[in-house]
Amino acid sequence: MDRAALDALGEEQVDWRHKGMPPELWGRTVGELRARRPHLSQLPTPLLTLSRTALDHNLAALASWCADRGFDLAPHGKTTMAPALWEEQLQAGAWAITVANLPQLAVAREFGVQRVMVANAVISPLSLRWMSDELAAHPEDEIYVWADAVRTVQLMHDALAADVPDPGTRPKLRVLVERGGSGGRTGARDLATALEVAAAVEDSPYLELAGVAGYEGAMAHTPDEQAREVVAAYLRDLAQVHHELAAAGCYPEGSTPVVSAGGSAYFDVVDDVLRPLADSGARVVLRSGAYIVHDDGFYRGISPLGEHPRTAGPTLRAAMHGWVRVSSQPEPGMAIFDAGKRDLPFDEGMPEVQLLRPRNTGDHTVVLEGIEVTALNDQHGFLHFDPDSPAPVQIGDELRLGLSHPCTALDKWVLVPVVEDADADDPVVVDLVRTWF
């Protein structure tokens, strides 16, 4: 990545635009705040933080898991949209960064990511021409896109041909044939269609057939054996496309075909089904993105390295937390806090109450039980507890919440404080992560 662009993030000035930053710190740069190491108690609520120790643990955990199996990792950058974290993933051995669309690709390119997979079809002529210009300016770099229909390939060819009449003057755009499954998302629904797409790519002098890809997370949403078998059947179909293309000699001579699958929920099944492809010379690429942040909800329950591991390796740790303050106790058994849907993820489960921060100097954090987040409004959260027992919280109390679904957590924050130890009585802020959503 572009070291100068990353270093420049430290020069950004913190001000009123950055939710979670108090007026006392406005006017200071991110680099100054890193050096100052403020405590969490110096920041207002609501707040989202990341844990440095958990991030480091998760980076190492999946890097070693992939290395042990001969897999490559192209983590989905859309999870964090944080180039500083992408750099850490690449430094930990990631082969590429995955994105979902042109705006995300533009962020990756602005920060110098040299190998990017766009896990989507790109059919906008304006987008395709910009990508062609990027490759022309940086011929050593690689951009991969997906296609699941001959019509998609035709549109890509036409857009590139209109912009560059002579295809020999620019690097080719690499294309992965996307295999889908019944009831899933995008992707060719049968082998014949997938092979037709591959043939269309081969026929275009502007495109290069680079391999096969798909997304198994759309096939199932639970960790049980039946769900995993549905995923396995889909992955076998994906592998069949690769086998057919390899047997027919469709891949460019001397190239290493890419076979890509693996979100953050079923990479154990990817291991079971696709490892033989890695052993036989294909580049098997996982695109797991949520692993670096993990969570205390959906991924804690479904990840192969979650609370109920289904594969060997260190279990992942939740690296994100919400911090809120009780602002009202309008009736027995109920309290309101100062964060809502604008601040915290809610699409894969409500936040969970974990800790009460110290009320007074010298106090310590207290684990809270018997108190539940039942709903989120735009800017308010609802707590419920036994109305016939003493209230476990009072107005002014600050709580730590466990959160579910990293992909819809970080998109609500431009600057995310990174704390050294989220379990400390008053965690120290050691960094600020900039996101681009």
Tab-separated table of C-alpha atoms in Angstrom:
chain	number	residue	atom	x	y	z
A	1	MET	CA	0.000	0.000	0.000
A	2	ASP	CA	0.931	3.663	-0.289
A	3	ARG	CA	2.888	4.389	2.884
A	4	ALA	CA	2.677	8.139	2.414
A	5	ALA	CA	-1.112	8.032	2.081
A	6	LEU	CA	-1.382	5.946	5.239
A	7	ASP	CA	0.979	8.222	7.164
A	8	ALA	CA	-1.072	11.229	6.088
A	9	LEU	CA	-4.023	9.855	8.067
A	10	GLY	CA	-2.175	10.937	11.186
A	11	GLU	CA	-2.332	14.560	10.015
A	12	GLU	CA	-6.124	14.678	9.848
A	13	GLN	CA	-7.509	17.229	12.269
A	14	VAL	CA	-10.205	16.091	14.674
A	15	ASP	CA	-13.196	18.405	14.965
A	16	TRP	CA	-16.983	18.642	15.144
A	17	ARG	CA	-17.383	16.354	12.112
A	18	HIS	CA	-16.181	13.341	14.074
A	19	LYS	CA	-18.826	11.772	16.281
A	20	GLY	CA	-17.372	10.609	19.576
A	21	MET	CA	-14.669	13.272	19.725
A	22	PRO	CA	-15.150	15.825	22.560
A	23	PRO	CA	-14.720	19.592	21.976
A	24	GLU	CA	-11.621	19.486	24.178
A	25	LEU	CA	-9.830	17.519	21.458
A	26	TRP	CA	-11.030	19.510	18.454
A	27	GLY	CA	-8.163	21.025	16.528
A	28	ARG	CA	-5.700	18.286	17.402
A	29	THR	CA	-4.493	15.813	14.809
A	30	VAL	CA	-4.961	12.077	14.928
A	31	GLY	CA	-1.214	11.737	15.451
A	32	GLU	CA	-1.322	14.087	18.432
A	33	LEU	CA	-4.127	12.086	19.982
A	34	ARG	CA	-2.169	8.877	19.513
A	35	ALA	CA	0.715	10.432	21.401
A	36	ARG	CA	-1.584	11.879	24.071
A	37	ARG	CA	-3.232	8.477	24.793
A	38	PRO	CA	-6.470	9.766	26.294
A	39	HIS	CA	-8.614	7.563	28.507
A	40	LEU	CA	-12.075	6.377	27.563
A	41	SER	CA	-13.495	8.521	30.364
A	42	GLN	CA	-12.374	11.589	28.373
A	43	LEU	CA	-14.628	10.690	25.437
A	44	PRO	CA	-18.406	11.163	25.322
A	45	THR	CA	-21.065	8.576	24.668
A	46	PRO	CA	-22.348	7.100	22.480
A	47	LEU	CA	-19.112	5.586	21.226
A	48	LEU	CA	-17.812	2.647	19.228
A	49	THR	CA	-14.332	1.317	19.974
A	50	LEU	CA	-12.020	-1.369	18.697
A	51	SER	CA	-9.724	-3.446	20.904
A	52	ARG	CA	-6.045	-3.513	19.932
A	53	THR	CA	-5.366	-6.837	21.638
A	54	ALA	CA	-8.371	-8.501	19.979
A	55	LEU	CA	-7.509	-7.122	16.532
A	56	ASP	CA	-3.950	-8.435	16.812
A	57	HIS	CA	-5.173	-11.815	17.994
A	58	ASN	CA	-7.693	-12.170	15.165
A	59	LEU	CA	-5.220	-11.067	12.488
A	60	ALA	CA	-2.781	-13.752	13.573
A	61	ALA	CA	-5.454	-16.412	14.058
A	62	LEU	CA	-6.842	-16.417	10.522
A	63	ALA	CA	-3.465	-15.807	8.904
A	64	SER	CA	-2.109	-18.951	10.530
A	65	TRP	CA	-5.300	-20.891	9.760
A	66	CYS	CA	-4.955	-20.086	6.041
A	67	ALA	CA	-1.227	-20.751	5.952
A	68	ASP	CA	-1.688	-24.171	7.534
A	69	ARG	CA	-4.050	-25.147	4.694
A	70	GLY	CA	-2.280	-23.579	1.756
A	71	PHE	CA	-5.045	-21.011	1.260
A	72	ASP	CA	-4.708	-17.347	0.377
A	73	LEU	CA	-6.746	-14.630	2.064
A	74	ALA	CA	-8.324	-11.632	0.343
A	75	PRO	CA	-10.326	-10.179	3.228
A	76	HIS	CA	-13.431	-8.248	2.335
A	77	GLY	CA	-12.551	-4.616	2.889
A	78	LYS	CA	-16.203	-3.561	3.059
A	79	THR	CA	-16.348	-4.824	6.638
A	80	THR	CA	-14.202	-1.992	7.942
A	81	MET	CA	-13.528	0.310	4.955
A	82	ALA	CA	-10.430	1.254	6.927
A	83	PRO	CA	-7.222	1.329	4.850
A	84	ALA	CA	-5.117	1.284	8.026
A	85	LEU	CA	-6.665	-2.069	8.950
A	86	TRP	CA	-6.307	-3.337	5.379
A	87	GLU	CA	-2.601	-2.594	5.671
A	88	GLU	CA	-2.425	-4.706	8.814
A	89	GLN	CA	-4.190	-7.547	7.013
A	90	LEU	CA	-1.783	-7.343	4.099
A	91	GLN	CA	1.197	-7.215	6.455
A	92	ALA	CA	-0.178	-10.361	8.117
A	93	GLY	CA	0.030	-12.126	4.761
A	94	ALA	CA	-3.212	-11.355	2.920
A	95	TRP	CA	-2.892	-11.874	-0.849
A	96	ALA	CA	-5.346	-9.118	-1.819
A	97	ILE	CA	-8.175	-6.937	-0.558
A	98	THR	CA	-11.741	-7.610	-1.683
A	99	VAL	CA	-14.295	-4.868	-2.291
A	100	ALA	CA	-17.887	-4.829	-3.495
A	101	ASN	CA	-18.198	-1.891	-5.890
A	102	LEU	CA	-16.447	0.990	-7.605
A	103	PRO	CA	-16.517	3.467	-4.677
A	104	GLN	CA	-14.822	0.880	-2.470
A	105	LEU	CA	-12.346	0.055	-5.232
A	106	ALA	CA	-11.558	3.760	-5.529
A	107	VAL	CA	-10.662	3.884	-1.818
A	108	ALA	CA	-8.407	0.865	-2.218
A	109	ARG	CA	-6.666	2.345	-5.223
A	110	GLU	CA	-6.269	5.759	-3.561
A	111	PHE	CA	-4.339	4.025	-0.774
A	112	GLY	CA	-2.241	2.001	-3.178
A	113	VAL	CA	-3.708	-1.508	-2.830
A	114	GLN	CA	-2.070	-3.286	-5.750
A	115	ARG	CA	-4.253	-6.381	-5.965
A	116	VAL	CA	-8.013	-5.952	-5.544
A	117	MET	CA	-10.895	-8.323	-6.110
A	118	VAL	CA	-14.261	-6.746	-6.869
A	119	ALA	CA	-16.644	-9.468	-5.703
A	120	ASN	CA	-19.333	-8.329	-8.075
A	121	ALA	CA	-20.156	-7.790	-11.718
A	122	VAL	CA	-19.070	-4.384	-13.025
A	123	ILE	CA	-21.176	-3.346	-16.023
A	124	SER	CA	-21.098	0.463	-15.881
A	125	PRO	CA	-19.065	1.716	-18.874
A	126	LEU	CA	-17.766	4.632	-16.809
A	127	SER	CA	-16.543	2.265	-14.093
A	128	LEU	CA	-14.960	-0.140	-16.547
A	129	ARG	CA	-13.125	2.623	-18.377
A	130	TRP	CA	-11.745	4.001	-15.122
A	131	MET	CA	-10.534	0.522	-14.158
A	132	SER	CA	-8.886	0.195	-17.552
A	133	ASP	CA	-7.154	3.525	-17.027
A	134	GLU	CA	-5.935	2.365	-13.616
A	135	LEU	CA	-4.410	-0.765	-15.113
A	136	ALA	CA	-2.838	1.219	-17.925
A	137	ALA	CA	-1.196	3.537	-15.407
A	138	HIS	CA	-0.116	0.634	-13.174
A	139	PRO	CA	0.347	-2.434	-15.419
A	140	GLU	CA	1.925	-4.434	-12.592
A	141	ASP	CA	-1.268	-4.223	-10.521
A	142	GLU	CA	-4.219	-6.615	-10.672
A	143	ILE	CA	-7.970	-6.021	-10.608
A	144	TYR	CA	-10.391	-8.952	-10.632
A	145	VAL	CA	-14.131	-8.761	-11.349
A	146	TRP	CA	-16.909	-11.354	-11.499
A	147	ALA	CA	-19.342	-12.355	-14.245
A	148	ASP	CA	-22.305	-14.729	-14.121
A	149	ALA	CA	-23.885	-14.176	-17.556
A	150	VAL	CA	-22.761	-13.908	-21.167
A	151	ARG	CA	-24.608	-10.576	-21.336
A	152	THR	CA	-22.372	-9.255	-18.542
A	153	VAL	CA	-19.261	-10.237	-20.469
A	154	GLN	CA	-20.611	-8.589	-23.617
A	155	LEU	CA	-21.214	-5.347	-21.748
A	156	MET	CA	-17.693	-5.387	-20.323
A	157	HIS	CA	-16.196	-6.069	-23.744
A	158	ASP	CA	-18.217	-3.334	-25.434
A	159	ALA	CA	-17.337	-0.711	-22.826
A	160	LEU	CA	-13.628	-1.462	-23.000
A	161	ALA	CA	-13.592	-1.700	-26.798
A	162	ALA	CA	-15.282	1.690	-27.103
A	163	ASP	CA	-12.591	3.286	-24.968
A	164	VAL	CA	-9.510	1.436	-26.252
A	165	PRO	CA	-9.812	0.296	-29.864
A	166	ASP	CA	-6.490	-1.569	-29.723
A	167	PRO	CA	-6.698	-4.197	-26.936
A	168	GLY	CA	-2.980	-4.891	-27.096
A	169	THR	CA	-2.122	-1.514	-25.606
A	170	ARG	CA	-3.490	-2.192	-22.128
A	171	PRO	CA	-3.442	-4.989	-19.554
A	172	LYS	CA	-6.467	-7.250	-19.583
A	173	LEU	CA	-9.129	-7.103	-16.915
A	174	ARG	CA	-9.160	-10.378	-14.991
A	175	VAL	CA	-12.557	-12.083	-14.742
A	176	LEU	CA	-13.740	-14.807	-12.382
A	177	VAL	CA	-16.766	-16.835	-13.446
A	178	GLU	CA	-19.290	-16.661	-10.629
A	179	ARG	CA	-21.120	-19.886	-9.758
A	180	GLY	CA	-24.356	-19.411	-7.853
A	181	GLY	CA	-26.914	-21.690	-6.293
A	182	SER	CA	-30.667	-22.000	-6.177
A	183	GLY	CA	-32.142	-19.486	-3.765
A	184	GLY	CA	-28.820	-17.750	-3.374
A	185	ARG	CA	-27.686	-14.370	-4.584
A	186	THR	CA	-25.952	-13.791	-7.918
A	187	GLY	CA	-24.047	-16.419	-9.875
A	188	ALA	CA	-24.633	-18.815	-12.783
A	189	ARG	CA	-27.202	-21.340	-11.617
A	190	ASP	CA	-25.869	-24.304	-13.587
A	191	LEU	CA	-22.654	-25.669	-15.019
A	192	ALA	CA	-23.603	-25.042	-18.637
A	193	THR	CA	-24.200	-21.336	-18.025
A	194	ALA	CA	-20.929	-20.993	-16.129
A	195	LEU	CA	-19.016	-22.592	-19.002
A	196	GLU	CA	-20.733	-20.282	-21.514
A	197	VAL	CA	-19.627	-17.292	-19.452
A	198	ALA	CA	-16.057	-18.591	-19.406
A	199	ALA	CA	-16.105	-19.061	-23.178
A	200	ALA	CA	-17.330	-15.489	-23.662
A	201	VAL	CA	-14.473	-14.197	-21.506
A	202	GLU	CA	-11.979	-16.199	-23.548
A	203	ASP	CA	-13.358	-14.674	-26.756
A	204	SER	CA	-12.745	-11.089	-25.621
A	205	PRO	CA	-9.236	-9.671	-26.175
A	206	TYR	CA	-9.907	-7.180	-23.365
A	207	LEU	CA	-10.571	-9.828	-20.717
A	208	GLU	CA	-8.663	-12.697	-19.154
A	209	LEU	CA	-10.238	-15.792	-17.624
A	210	ALA	CA	-8.720	-15.885	-14.131
A	211	GLY	CA	-10.766	-18.517	-12.330
A	212	VAL	CA	-14.012	-19.219	-10.526
A	213	ALA	CA	-15.682	-17.568	-7.555
A	214	GLY	CA	-18.821	-17.647	-5.453
A	215	TYR	CA	-20.390	-16.784	-2.144
A	216	GLU	CA	-21.571	-19.639	0.044
A	217	GLY	CA	-22.913	-17.417	2.821
A	218	ALA	CA	-26.142	-16.911	0.870
A	219	MET	CA	-26.813	-20.640	0.961
A	220	ALA	CA	-27.351	-20.986	4.720
A	221	HIS	CA	-27.457	-18.955	7.923
A	222	THR	CA	-26.982	-21.430	10.774
A	223	PRO	CA	-24.036	-23.568	11.957
A	224	ASP	CA	-25.875	-26.903	12.099
A	225	GLU	CA	-24.899	-29.949	10.075
A	226	GLN	CA	-27.765	-29.610	7.595
A	227	ALA	CA	-26.782	-26.026	6.762
A	228	ARG	CA	-23.150	-26.993	6.347
A	229	GLU	CA	-24.093	-29.762	3.924
A	230	VAL	CA	-26.047	-27.274	1.814
A	231	VAL	CA	-22.918	-25.126	1.707
A	232	ALA	CA	-20.740	-28.134	0.888
A	233	ALA	CA	-22.985	-29.126	-2.034
A	234	TYR	CA	-22.748	-25.616	-3.414
A	235	LEU	CA	-18.957	-25.587	-3.078
A	236	ARG	CA	-18.749	-28.894	-4.921
A	237	ASP	CA	-20.662	-27.279	-7.794
A	238	LEU	CA	-18.218	-24.369	-7.743
A	239	ALA	CA	-15.259	-26.758	-7.806
A	240	GLN	CA	-16.792	-28.595	-10.763
A	241	VAL	CA	-16.681	-25.415	-12.858
A	242	HIS	CA	-12.972	-25.099	-12.128
A	243	HIS	CA	-12.337	-28.766	-12.971
A	244	GLU	CA	-14.116	-28.422	-16.326
A	245	LEU	CA	-12.219	-25.261	-17.251
A	246	ALA	CA	-8.868	-26.707	-16.228
A	247	ALA	CA	-9.489	-29.968	-18.097
A	248	ALA	CA	-10.399	-28.056	-21.260
A	249	GLY	CA	-7.280	-25.907	-21.034
A	250	CYS	CA	-9.272	-22.694	-20.777
A	251	TYR	CA	-6.970	-20.863	-18.390
A	252	PRO	CA	-4.132	-18.812	-19.907
A	253	GLU	CA	-0.905	-20.763	-20.191
A	254	GLY	CA	1.341	-20.303	-17.180
A	255	SER	CA	-1.330	-18.687	-15.018
A	256	THR	CA	-2.451	-19.891	-11.595
A	257	PRO	CA	-6.257	-20.121	-11.606
A	258	VAL	CA	-8.083	-18.551	-8.679
A	259	VAL	CA	-10.885	-20.377	-6.920
A	260	SER	CA	-12.467	-18.034	-4.414
A	261	ALA	CA	-15.098	-18.635	-1.748
A	262	GLY	CA	-15.324	-18.304	1.980
A	263	GLY	CA	-17.072	-15.596	3.893
A	264	SER	CA	-16.712	-15.526	7.662
A	265	ALA	CA	-19.325	-18.164	8.499
A	266	TYR	CA	-18.332	-21.371	6.698
A	267	PHE	CA	-14.621	-21.320	5.961
A	268	ASP	CA	-14.382	-24.719	7.684
A	269	VAL	CA	-16.566	-26.181	4.920
A	270	VAL	CA	-14.415	-24.428	2.317
A	271	ASP	CA	-11.487	-26.257	3.881
A	272	ASP	CA	-13.285	-29.597	3.637
A	273	VAL	CA	-14.323	-29.182	0.004
A	274	LEU	CA	-11.756	-26.962	-1.702
A	275	ARG	CA	-8.467	-27.898	-0.068
A	276	PRO	CA	-7.758	-30.531	-2.760
A	277	LEU	CA	-7.796	-27.711	-5.325
A	278	ALA	CA	-5.074	-25.888	-3.399
A	279	ASP	CA	-3.081	-29.097	-3.272
A	280	SER	CA	-3.417	-29.497	-7.052
A	281	GLY	CA	-2.171	-26.042	-8.028
A	282	ALA	CA	-5.148	-23.694	-7.860
A	283	ARG	CA	-5.003	-20.590	-5.711
A	284	VAL	CA	-7.841	-21.042	-3.222
A	285	VAL	CA	-8.732	-17.593	-1.911
A	286	LEU	CA	-10.884	-16.949	1.146
A	287	ARG	CA	-12.618	-13.589	1.342
A	288	SER	CA	-13.476	-13.625	5.055
A	289	GLY	CA	-13.818	-10.035	6.244
A	290	ALA	CA	-15.627	-10.034	9.581
A	291	TYR	CA	-12.925	-12.089	11.303
A	292	ILE	CA	-10.683	-9.115	12.118
A	293	VAL	CA	-13.391	-7.472	14.228
A	294	HIS	CA	-15.541	-10.543	14.999
A	295	ASP	CA	-18.483	-9.849	17.350
A	296	ASP	CA	-20.559	-10.795	20.360
A	297	GLY	CA	-23.541	-11.916	18.298
A	298	PHE	CA	-24.007	-13.453	14.859
A	299	TYR	CA	-20.384	-14.352	14.147
A	300	ARG	CA	-19.709	-15.459	17.698
A	301	GLY	CA	-22.381	-18.094	17.120
A	302	ILE	CA	-21.718	-19.102	13.513
A	303	SER	CA	-17.990	-18.650	12.906
A	304	PRO	CA	-15.936	-21.862	12.677
A	305	LEU	CA	-13.589	-20.167	15.176
A	306	GLY	CA	-16.389	-18.760	17.329
A	307	GLU	CA	-17.710	-19.811	20.704
A	308	HIS	CA	-18.408	-23.340	19.374
A	309	PRO	CA	-15.342	-24.052	17.190
A	310	ARG	CA	-15.700	-26.403	14.243
A	311	THR	CA	-12.074	-26.276	13.103
A	312	ALA	CA	-8.646	-26.254	14.685
A	313	GLY	CA	-7.139	-22.907	15.580
A	314	PRO	CA	-7.357	-20.071	18.121
A	315	THR	CA	-10.909	-18.855	18.666
A	316	LEU	CA	-11.642	-15.322	17.529
A	317	ARG	CA	-12.319	-12.496	19.951
A	318	ALA	CA	-14.837	-9.673	19.718
A	319	ALA	CA	-12.864	-6.506	18.977
A	320	MET	CA	-15.736	-4.008	18.868
A	321	HIS	CA	-17.801	-2.579	21.692
A	322	GLY	CA	-20.400	0.087	22.143
A	323	TRP	CA	-20.257	2.500	25.077
A	324	VAL	CA	-23.502	4.166	26.169
A	325	ARG	CA	-24.844	6.202	29.068
A	326	VAL	CA	-28.139	5.709	30.883
A	327	SER	CA	-30.144	8.884	30.318
A	328	SER	CA	-33.580	8.058	31.710
A	329	GLN	CA	-35.419	5.642	34.018
A	330	PRO	CA	-39.036	6.492	33.227
A	331	GLU	CA	-40.662	3.442	34.856
A	332	PRO	CA	-39.771	0.391	36.968
A	333	GLY	CA	-37.819	-2.266	35.103
A	334	MET	CA	-36.897	0.068	32.277
A	335	ALA	CA	-34.093	2.456	31.394
A	336	ILE	CA	-33.111	4.379	28.283
A	337	PHE	CA	-29.573	4.924	27.006
A	338	ASP	CA	-28.149	7.479	24.606
A	339	ALA	CA	-27.447	5.371	21.495
A	340	GLY	CA	-29.652	3.957	18.775
A	341	LYS	CA	-29.744	2.711	15.200
A	342	ARG	CA	-27.632	5.652	14.051
A	343	ASP	CA	-24.817	4.477	16.321
A	344	LEU	CA	-24.995	0.694	16.791
A	345	PRO	CA	-25.696	-2.341	14.566
A	346	PHE	CA	-29.068	-4.030	14.979
A	347	ASP	CA	-29.762	-6.052	11.809
A	348	GLU	CA	-28.241	-9.290	13.170
A	349	GLY	CA	-29.412	-9.011	16.765
A	350	MET	CA	-29.645	-6.451	19.531
A	351	PRO	CA	-26.561	-5.343	21.480
A	352	GLU	CA	-25.932	-7.162	24.747
A	353	VAL	CA	-25.158	-5.484	28.055
A	354	GLN	CA	-21.766	-6.569	29.392
A	355	LEU	CA	-20.158	-4.181	31.870
A	356	LEU	CA	-20.924	-1.244	34.134
A	357	ARG	CA	-18.003	1.183	34.082
A	358	PRO	CA	-16.773	2.515	37.448
A	359	ARG	CA	-19.086	5.119	38.958
A	360	ASN	CA	-16.448	6.610	41.240
A	361	THR	CA	-12.671	6.923	41.353
A	362	GLY	CA	-11.258	3.719	42.745
A	363	ASP	CA	-14.221	1.582	41.692
A	364	HIS	CA	-13.866	-1.263	39.204
A	365	THR	CA	-15.934	-2.502	36.297
A	366	VAL	CA	-18.869	-4.722	37.219
A	367	VAL	CA	-20.297	-7.523	35.071
A	368	LEU	CA	-24.005	-6.918	34.567
A	369	GLU	CA	-26.552	-9.717	34.400
A	370	GLY	CA	-30.316	-9.808	34.120
A	371	ILE	CA	-30.529	-6.693	31.960
A	372	GLU	CA	-31.428	-6.800	28.276
A	373	VAL	CA	-31.465	-4.436	25.324
A	374	THR	CA	-34.939	-4.906	23.868
A	375	ALA	CA	-35.131	-2.228	21.169
A	376	LEU	CA	-33.302	0.607	19.438
A	377	ASN	CA	-34.858	3.800	18.132
A	378	ASP	CA	-32.856	6.183	15.964
A	379	GLN	CA	-31.012	7.740	18.926
A	380	HIS	CA	-32.231	5.788	21.972
A	381	GLY	CA	-31.870	2.275	23.310
A	382	PHE	CA	-34.246	0.434	25.649
A	383	LEU	CA	-33.056	-1.588	28.639
A	384	HIS	CA	-35.359	-3.922	30.542
A	385	PHE	CA	-34.797	-5.735	33.828
A	386	ASP	CA	-36.823	-7.149	36.734
A	387	PRO	CA	-39.088	-4.323	37.954
A	388	ASP	CA	-39.472	-5.961	41.365
A	389	SER	CA	-35.750	-6.020	42.117
A	390	PRO	CA	-33.361	-3.118	42.779
A	391	ALA	CA	-32.469	-1.427	39.492
A	392	PRO	CA	-28.997	-2.574	38.309
A	393	VAL	CA	-28.337	0.798	36.652
A	394	GLN	CA	-29.038	4.445	37.379
A	395	ILE	CA	-29.080	7.644	35.367
A	396	GLY	CA	-25.538	8.614	34.422
A	397	ASP	CA	-24.147	5.077	34.423
A	398	GLU	CA	-21.881	4.176	31.514
A	399	LEU	CA	-22.251	0.675	30.063
A	400	ARG	CA	-20.229	-1.456	27.687
A	401	LEU	CA	-22.276	-3.294	25.078
A	402	GLY	CA	-21.338	-6.304	23.022
A	403	LEU	CA	-22.366	-5.866	19.390
A	404	SER	CA	-23.445	-8.106	16.522
A	405	HIS	CA	-22.375	-7.747	12.872
A	406	PRO	CA	-19.212	-5.706	12.177
A	407	CYS	CA	-20.360	-4.848	8.651
A	408	THR	CA	-23.131	-2.593	9.953
A	409	ALA	CA	-21.212	-1.233	12.947
A	410	LEU	CA	-18.230	0.622	11.539
A	411	ASP	CA	-20.241	2.254	8.758
A	412	LYS	CA	-21.800	4.542	11.372
A	413	TRP	CA	-18.443	6.012	12.467
A	414	VAL	CA	-15.807	8.087	10.657
A	415	LEU	CA	-13.155	7.901	13.402
A	416	VAL	CA	-13.113	4.826	15.605
A	417	PRO	CA	-10.996	4.913	18.770
A	418	VAL	CA	-8.805	1.864	19.323
A	419	VAL	CA	-8.343	1.023	22.997
A	420	GLU	CA	-5.490	-0.960	24.437
A	421	ASP	CA	-7.645	-3.135	26.716
A	422	ALA	CA	-11.438	-2.951	26.516
A	423	ASP	CA	-11.712	-4.785	29.865
A	424	ALA	CA	-9.771	-2.151	31.811
A	425	ASP	CA	-11.532	0.103	34.305
A	426	ASP	CA	-10.693	3.127	32.150
A	427	PRO	CA	-9.295	1.920	28.805
A	428	VAL	CA	-6.478	3.856	27.150
A	429	VAL	CA	-7.034	5.060	23.569
A	430	VAL	CA	-3.958	4.167	21.503
A	431	ASP	CA	-5.157	4.953	17.977
A	432	LEU	CA	-7.987	6.308	15.844
A	433	VAL	CA	-9.041	4.322	12.755
A	434	ARG	CA	-10.411	6.308	9.804
A	435	THR	CA	-13.181	4.715	7.729
A	436	TRP	CA	-14.576	5.563	4.281
A	437	PHE	CA	-18.179	4.441	3.773
